[in-house]
Amino acid sequence: NAGVTQTPKFQVLKTGQSMTLQCAQDMNHEYMSWYRQDPGMGLRLIHYSVGAGITDQGEVPNGYNVSRSTTEDFPLRLLSAAPSQTSVYFCASSSLGTLGREQFFGPGTRLTVL
Amino acid sequence: GESVGLHLPTLSVQEGDNSIINCAYSNSASDYFIWYKQESGKGPQFIIDIRSNMDKRQGQRVTVLLNKTVKHLSLQIAATQPGDSAVYFCAEISLSGTYKYIFGTGTRLKVLA
């Protein structure tokens, strides 16, 4: 199993550009989520999904969109990048069979917005 | 609002000593409390969790204690090793409808040789 994969690993954007961060998992997990981690900070939940076709907002959803058309993929779209979105983005997945307690994280995408 | 926080941002311990990392939480309705370890440049990794109706749970070299009276969570690491150097996060999840995870800000553990 590859686990949770994220692409790209690094990205530099200009203010106003849009892009999609990719996340995929091969563990057949129902629950998937996106977090951002700013320097010296914890993880803040952006959006999450408990299954295909179901998404919900987390703590900091503004400026981001998600969709969940398949169990495996959960892309995060930045609509119009802003310097405040410079961060490291982590995708995670877990099985609702374990009540979502143990999340498996991807390696992260380091995003810089100029 | 709901929050999970930590008392100590950095903890330095001698190799072989026991480490205790603390965390305060505010949401009494959380069902599980979880500890994660994050090494530099990597995503967080699950260590151990505890259900809200328990007060202690042990794993391999780790013990989590939950004190609901004072809303306090701690992670004890026995015989701390250099490989334990990392940032440790506590997190909580409520399963009543939302499945939202809330993470604390983290404590950096430094193991001194």
mmCIF file of C-alpha atoms in Angstrom:
data_model
loop_
_atom_site.group_PDB
_atom_site.id
_atom_site.type_symbol
_atom_site.label_atom_id
_atom_site.label_comp_id
_atom_site.label_asym_id
_atom_site.label_seq_id
_atom_site.Cartn_x
_atom_site.Cartn_y
_atom_site.Cartn_z
ATOM 1 C CA ASN A 1 0.000 0.000 0.000
ATOM 2 C CA ALA A 2 1.200 3.492 -0.821
ATOM 3 C CA GLY A 3 -0.891 4.928 2.026
ATOM 4 C CA VAL A 4 -1.717 8.602 1.599
ATOM 5 C CA THR A 5 -0.007 10.372 -1.284
ATOM 6 C CA GLN A 6 0.063 14.097 -1.975
ATOM 7 C CA THR A 7 1.200 16.041 -5.008
ATOM 8 C CA PRO A 8 2.997 18.295 -5.530
ATOM 9 C CA LYS A 9 5.537 18.331 -2.693
ATOM 10 C CA PHE A 10 6.381 21.993 -3.271
ATOM 11 C CA GLN A 11 4.549 24.768 -5.079
ATOM 12 C CA VAL A 12 5.055 28.493 -5.563
ATOM 13 C CA LEU A 13 2.110 30.592 -6.693
ATOM 14 C CA LYS A 14 1.522 34.231 -7.416
ATOM 15 C CA THR A 15 -1.287 36.067 -5.697
ATOM 16 C CA GLY A 16 -4.550 35.437 -7.499
ATOM 17 C CA GLN A 17 -3.550 32.176 -9.143
ATOM 18 C CA SER A 18 -5.599 29.060 -8.578
ATOM 19 C CA MET A 19 -4.402 25.519 -8.189
ATOM 20 C CA THR A 20 -5.412 22.094 -6.940
ATOM 21 C CA LEU A 21 -3.558 20.064 -4.361
ATOM 22 C CA GLN A 22 -3.993 16.369 -4.982
ATOM 23 C CA CYS A 23 -4.551 13.730 -2.310
ATOM 24 C CA ALA A 24 -5.133 10.022 -2.789
ATOM 25 C CA GLN A 25 -5.312 7.021 -0.479
ATOM 26 C CA ASP A 26 -5.412 3.310 -1.259
ATOM 27 C CA MET A 27 -6.691 2.044 2.094
ATOM 28 C CA ASN A 28 -10.390 2.333 1.257
ATOM 29 C CA HIS A 29 -10.849 4.836 4.062
ATOM 30 C CA GLU A 30 -14.147 6.636 4.277
ATOM 31 C CA TYR A 31 -12.833 9.671 6.159
ATOM 32 C CA MET A 32 -10.484 12.135 4.493
ATOM 33 C CA SER A 33 -9.429 15.572 5.613
ATOM 34 C CA TRP A 34 -7.229 18.543 4.782
ATOM 35 C CA TYR A 35 -5.197 20.539 7.283
ATOM 36 C CA ARG A 36 -2.880 23.468 7.093
ATOM 37 C CA GLN A 37 0.089 23.868 9.392
ATOM 38 C CA ASP A 38 1.697 27.257 9.820
ATOM 39 C CA PRO A 39 5.227 27.605 11.298
ATOM 40 C CA GLY A 40 5.332 26.663 14.969
ATOM 41 C CA MET A 41 1.632 25.941 14.976
ATOM 42 C CA GLY A 42 -0.654 22.987 15.189
ATOM 43 C CA LEU A 43 -2.840 21.656 12.424
ATOM 44 C CA ARG A 44 -6.019 23.458 11.525
ATOM 45 C CA LEU A 45 -8.810 21.582 9.790
ATOM 46 C CA ILE A 46 -9.836 23.068 6.429
ATOM 47 C CA HIS A 47 -12.369 20.593 5.043
ATOM 48 C CA TYR A 48 -13.235 16.984 5.614
ATOM 49 C CA SER A 49 -15.315 14.205 4.096
ATOM 50 C CA VAL A 50 -16.926 11.111 5.590
ATOM 51 C CA GLY A 51 -17.508 9.483 2.222
ATOM 52 C CA ALA A 52 -17.844 9.984 -1.506
ATOM 53 C CA GLY A 53 -20.204 12.843 -2.262
ATOM 54 C CA ILE A 54 -20.104 14.187 1.303
ATOM 55 C CA THR A 55 -17.943 17.107 2.391
ATOM 56 C CA ASP A 56 -18.065 19.554 5.260
ATOM 57 C CA GLN A 57 -16.225 22.604 6.466
ATOM 58 C CA GLY A 58 -13.610 22.598 9.152
ATOM 59 C CA GLU A 59 -12.140 25.423 11.175
ATOM 60 C CA VAL A 60 -10.608 27.467 8.323
ATOM 61 C CA PRO A 61 -12.526 26.747 5.065
ATOM 62 C CA ASN A 62 -12.490 30.210 3.480
ATOM 63 C CA GLY A 63 -10.582 30.359 0.207
ATOM 64 C CA TYR A 64 -10.627 26.596 -0.323
ATOM 65 C CA ASN A 65 -12.944 24.182 -2.091
ATOM 66 C CA VAL A 66 -13.068 20.401 -1.981
ATOM 67 C CA SER A 67 -14.920 17.629 -3.722
ATOM 68 C CA ARG A 68 -15.091 13.880 -3.111
ATOM 69 C CA SER A 69 -16.220 12.065 -6.222
ATOM 70 C CA THR A 70 -14.446 8.809 -5.318
ATOM 71 C CA THR A 71 -13.399 7.111 -2.102
ATOM 72 C CA GLU A 72 -9.730 7.347 -3.076
ATOM 73 C CA ASP A 73 -9.334 11.021 -4.009
ATOM 74 C CA PHE A 74 -9.896 14.240 -2.116
ATOM 75 C CA PRO A 75 -8.470 17.258 -3.973
ATOM 76 C CA LEU A 76 -8.177 20.680 -2.362
ATOM 77 C CA ARG A 77 -8.638 23.681 -4.619
ATOM 78 C CA LEU A 78 -7.333 27.154 -3.889
ATOM 79 C CA LEU A 79 -9.637 29.541 -5.695
ATOM 80 C CA SER A 80 -7.491 32.704 -5.727
ATOM 81 C CA ALA A 81 -4.247 32.284 -3.825
ATOM 82 C CA ALA A 82 -3.293 34.834 -1.184
ATOM 83 C CA PRO A 83 -0.039 35.230 0.788
ATOM 84 C CA SER A 84 -1.978 34.239 3.917
ATOM 85 C CA GLN A 85 -2.361 30.783 2.385
ATOM 86 C CA THR A 86 1.370 30.172 2.515
ATOM 87 C CA SER A 87 1.583 27.048 4.630
ATOM 88 C CA VAL A 88 2.215 23.329 4.664
ATOM 89 C CA TYR A 89 -0.859 21.362 3.706
ATOM 90 C CA PHE A 90 -1.494 17.856 4.967
ATOM 91 C CA CYS A 91 -4.066 15.399 3.774
ATOM 92 C CA ALA A 92 -5.162 12.562 6.048
ATOM 93 C CA SER A 93 -7.456 9.573 5.927
ATOM 94 C CA SER A 94 -8.945 7.171 8.420
ATOM 95 C CA SER A 95 -11.438 4.387 8.671
ATOM 96 C CA LEU A 96 -14.789 5.099 10.213
ATOM 97 C CA GLY A 97 -14.610 1.512 11.413
ATOM 98 C CA THR A 98 -12.154 2.786 14.018
ATOM 99 C CA LEU A 99 -14.325 5.854 14.481
ATOM 100 C CA GLY A 100 -11.763 7.974 12.694
ATOM 101 C CA ARG A 101 -9.394 8.025 15.657
ATOM 102 C CA GLU A 102 -6.226 6.986 13.859
ATOM 103 C CA GLN A 103 -5.566 9.277 10.952
ATOM 104 C CA PHE A 104 -2.901 8.460 8.388
ATOM 105 C CA PHE A 105 -1.179 11.558 7.061
ATOM 106 C CA GLY A 106 0.438 12.249 3.740
ATOM 107 C CA PRO A 107 3.925 13.810 3.469
ATOM 108 C CA GLY A 108 2.548 17.309 2.951
ATOM 109 C CA THR A 109 2.648 20.006 0.288
ATOM 110 C CA ARG A 110 4.670 23.118 1.035
ATOM 111 C CA LEU A 111 2.932 26.067 -0.616
ATOM 112 C CA THR A 112 4.348 29.566 -0.972
ATOM 113 C CA VAL A 113 2.186 32.393 -2.282
ATOM 114 C CA LEU A 114 4.062 35.476 -3.424
ATOM 115 C CA GLY B 1 -14.901 28.097 21.293
ATOM 116 C CA GLU B 2 -13.612 24.592 21.565
ATOM 117 C CA SER B 3 -9.847 24.316 21.798
ATOM 118 C CA VAL B 4 -7.042 21.997 22.657
ATOM 119 C CA GLY B 5 -3.888 23.567 24.000
ATOM 120 C CA LEU B 6 -0.563 22.657 25.538
ATOM 121 C CA HIS B 7 1.230 24.003 28.606
ATOM 122 C CA LEU B 8 4.859 23.622 27.467
ATOM 123 C CA PRO B 9 6.089 24.515 24.001
ATOM 124 C CA THR B 10 9.503 22.831 24.474
ATOM 125 C CA LEU B 11 10.552 19.991 26.728
ATOM 126 C CA SER B 12 14.168 18.851 27.089
ATOM 127 C CA VAL B 13 14.913 15.519 28.759
ATOM 128 C CA GLN B 14 17.963 13.365 29.249
ATOM 129 C CA GLU B 15 18.156 10.155 27.280
ATOM 130 C CA GLY B 16 16.821 7.340 29.417
ATOM 131 C CA ASP B 17 14.625 9.579 31.555
ATOM 132 C CA ASN B 18 10.850 9.571 31.408
ATOM 133 C CA SER B 19 9.047 12.365 29.544
ATOM 134 C CA ILE B 20 5.681 13.839 30.366
ATOM 135 C CA ILE B 21 3.905 15.994 27.816
ATOM 136 C CA ASN B 22 0.781 17.797 28.923
ATOM 137 C CA CYS B 23 -2.305 19.061 27.183
ATOM 138 C CA ALA B 24 -5.425 20.940 28.255
ATOM 139 C CA TYR B 25 -8.718 20.611 26.454
ATOM 140 C CA SER B 26 -11.948 22.502 26.738
ATOM 141 C CA ASN B 27 -14.590 20.409 24.982
ATOM 142 C CA SER B 28 -16.173 18.116 27.547
ATOM 143 C CA ALA B 29 -18.152 16.416 24.782
ATOM 144 C CA SER B 30 -15.113 14.978 22.990
ATOM 145 C CA ASP B 31 -15.258 11.217 22.682
ATOM 146 C CA TYR B 32 -11.622 10.405 22.047
ATOM 147 C CA PHE B 33 -8.314 12.068 22.778
ATOM 148 C CA ILE B 34 -5.374 11.233 20.602
ATOM 149 C CA TRP B 35 -1.619 11.818 20.616
ATOM 150 C CA TYR B 36 0.392 12.288 17.437
ATOM 151 C CA LYS B 37 4.138 12.537 16.839
ATOM 152 C CA GLN B 38 5.538 14.681 14.048
ATOM 153 C CA GLU B 39 9.143 14.394 12.988
ATOM 154 C CA SER B 40 10.771 17.194 11.050
ATOM 155 C CA GLY B 41 9.532 17.394 7.464
ATOM 156 C CA LYS B 42 6.971 14.639 7.876
ATOM 157 C CA GLY B 43 3.275 14.295 8.505
ATOM 158 C CA PRO B 44 1.986 13.483 11.984
ATOM 159 C CA GLN B 45 1.956 9.855 13.058
ATOM 160 C CA PHE B 46 -0.596 8.317 15.420
ATOM 161 C CA ILE B 47 0.805 7.202 18.778
ATOM 162 C CA ILE B 48 -2.061 6.304 21.067
ATOM 163 C CA ASP B 49 -5.607 7.304 21.895
ATOM 164 C CA ILE B 50 -7.926 7.099 24.856
ATOM 165 C CA ARG B 51 -11.675 7.019 25.037
ATOM 166 C CA SER B 52 -13.370 9.624 27.167
ATOM 167 C CA ASN B 53 -14.730 7.014 29.607
ATOM 168 C CA MET B 54 -11.214 5.819 30.491
ATOM 169 C CA ASP B 55 -8.557 7.464 32.630
ATOM 170 C CA LYS B 56 -5.469 5.529 31.588
ATOM 171 C CA ARG B 57 -4.240 3.578 28.626
ATOM 172 C CA GLN B 58 -0.847 2.017 28.038
ATOM 173 C CA GLY B 59 1.012 1.254 24.864
ATOM 174 C CA GLN B 60 4.554 0.322 24.084
ATOM 175 C CA ARG B 61 6.671 2.682 26.234
ATOM 176 C CA VAL B 62 3.837 5.215 26.251
ATOM 177 C CA THR B 63 0.989 5.865 28.643
ATOM 178 C CA VAL B 64 -1.822 8.347 28.208
ATOM 179 C CA LEU B 65 -3.645 9.710 31.214
ATOM 180 C CA LEU B 66 -6.966 11.520 31.084
ATOM 181 C CA ASN B 67 -8.262 13.655 33.929
ATOM 182 C CA LYS B 68 -11.738 14.805 33.028
ATOM 183 C CA THR B 69 -12.181 16.712 36.269
ATOM 184 C CA VAL B 70 -9.577 19.271 35.250
ATOM 185 C CA LYS B 71 -9.779 18.590 31.482
ATOM 186 C CA HIS B 72 -6.172 17.493 31.295
ATOM 187 C CA LEU B 73 -4.438 14.954 29.084
ATOM 188 C CA SER B 74 -0.862 13.758 29.352
ATOM 189 C CA LEU B 75 1.496 11.518 27.414
ATOM 190 C CA GLN B 76 4.198 9.722 29.324
ATOM 191 C CA ILE B 77 7.141 8.262 27.431
ATOM 192 C CA ALA B 78 9.271 5.799 29.358
ATOM 193 C CA ALA B 79 13.046 5.615 28.890
ATOM 194 C CA THR B 80 13.124 8.421 26.341
ATOM 195 C CA GLN B 81 15.308 7.720 23.320
ATOM 196 C CA PRO B 82 16.884 10.035 20.725
ATOM 197 C CA GLY B 83 14.309 8.794 18.214
ATOM 198 C CA ASP B 84 11.593 10.275 20.399
ATOM 199 C CA SER B 85 12.744 13.796 19.520
ATOM 200 C CA ALA B 86 9.820 15.340 17.662
ATOM 201 C CA VAL B 87 6.816 17.592 18.082
ATOM 202 C CA TYR B 88 3.915 15.980 19.904
ATOM 203 C CA PHE B 89 0.328 17.033 19.347
ATOM 204 C CA CYS B 90 -2.750 16.197 21.294
ATOM 205 C CA ALA B 91 -6.045 16.113 19.474
ATOM 206 C CA GLU B 92 -9.659 15.449 20.238
ATOM 207 C CA ILE B 93 -12.595 14.244 18.254
ATOM 208 C CA SER B 94 -16.306 14.317 18.868
ATOM 209 C CA LEU B 95 -18.222 11.567 17.119
ATOM 210 C CA SER B 96 -21.687 13.011 17.612
ATOM 211 C CA GLY B 97 -22.477 14.065 14.071
ATOM 212 C CA THR B 98 -19.441 15.976 12.898
ATOM 213 C CA TYR B 99 -16.243 13.886 13.203
ATOM 214 C CA LYS B 100 -14.226 17.089 13.505
ATOM 215 C CA TYR B 101 -10.688 16.785 14.719
ATOM 216 C CA ILE B 102 -9.222 19.588 16.833
ATOM 217 C CA PHE B 103 -5.450 19.685 17.266
ATOM 218 C CA GLY B 104 -3.416 21.454 19.907
ATOM 219 C CA THR B 105 -0.437 23.653 19.070
ATOM 220 C CA GLY B 106 2.224 21.049 19.905
ATOM 221 C CA THR B 107 5.164 20.475 22.245
ATOM 222 C CA ARG B 108 8.680 19.972 20.975
ATOM 223 C CA LEU B 109 10.513 17.191 22.781
ATOM 224 C CA LYS B 110 14.302 17.359 22.726
ATOM 225 C CA VAL B 111 16.234 14.353 23.949
ATOM 226 C CA LEU B 112 19.664 15.202 25.303
ATOM 227 C CA ALA B 113 22.465 12.651 24.986
#
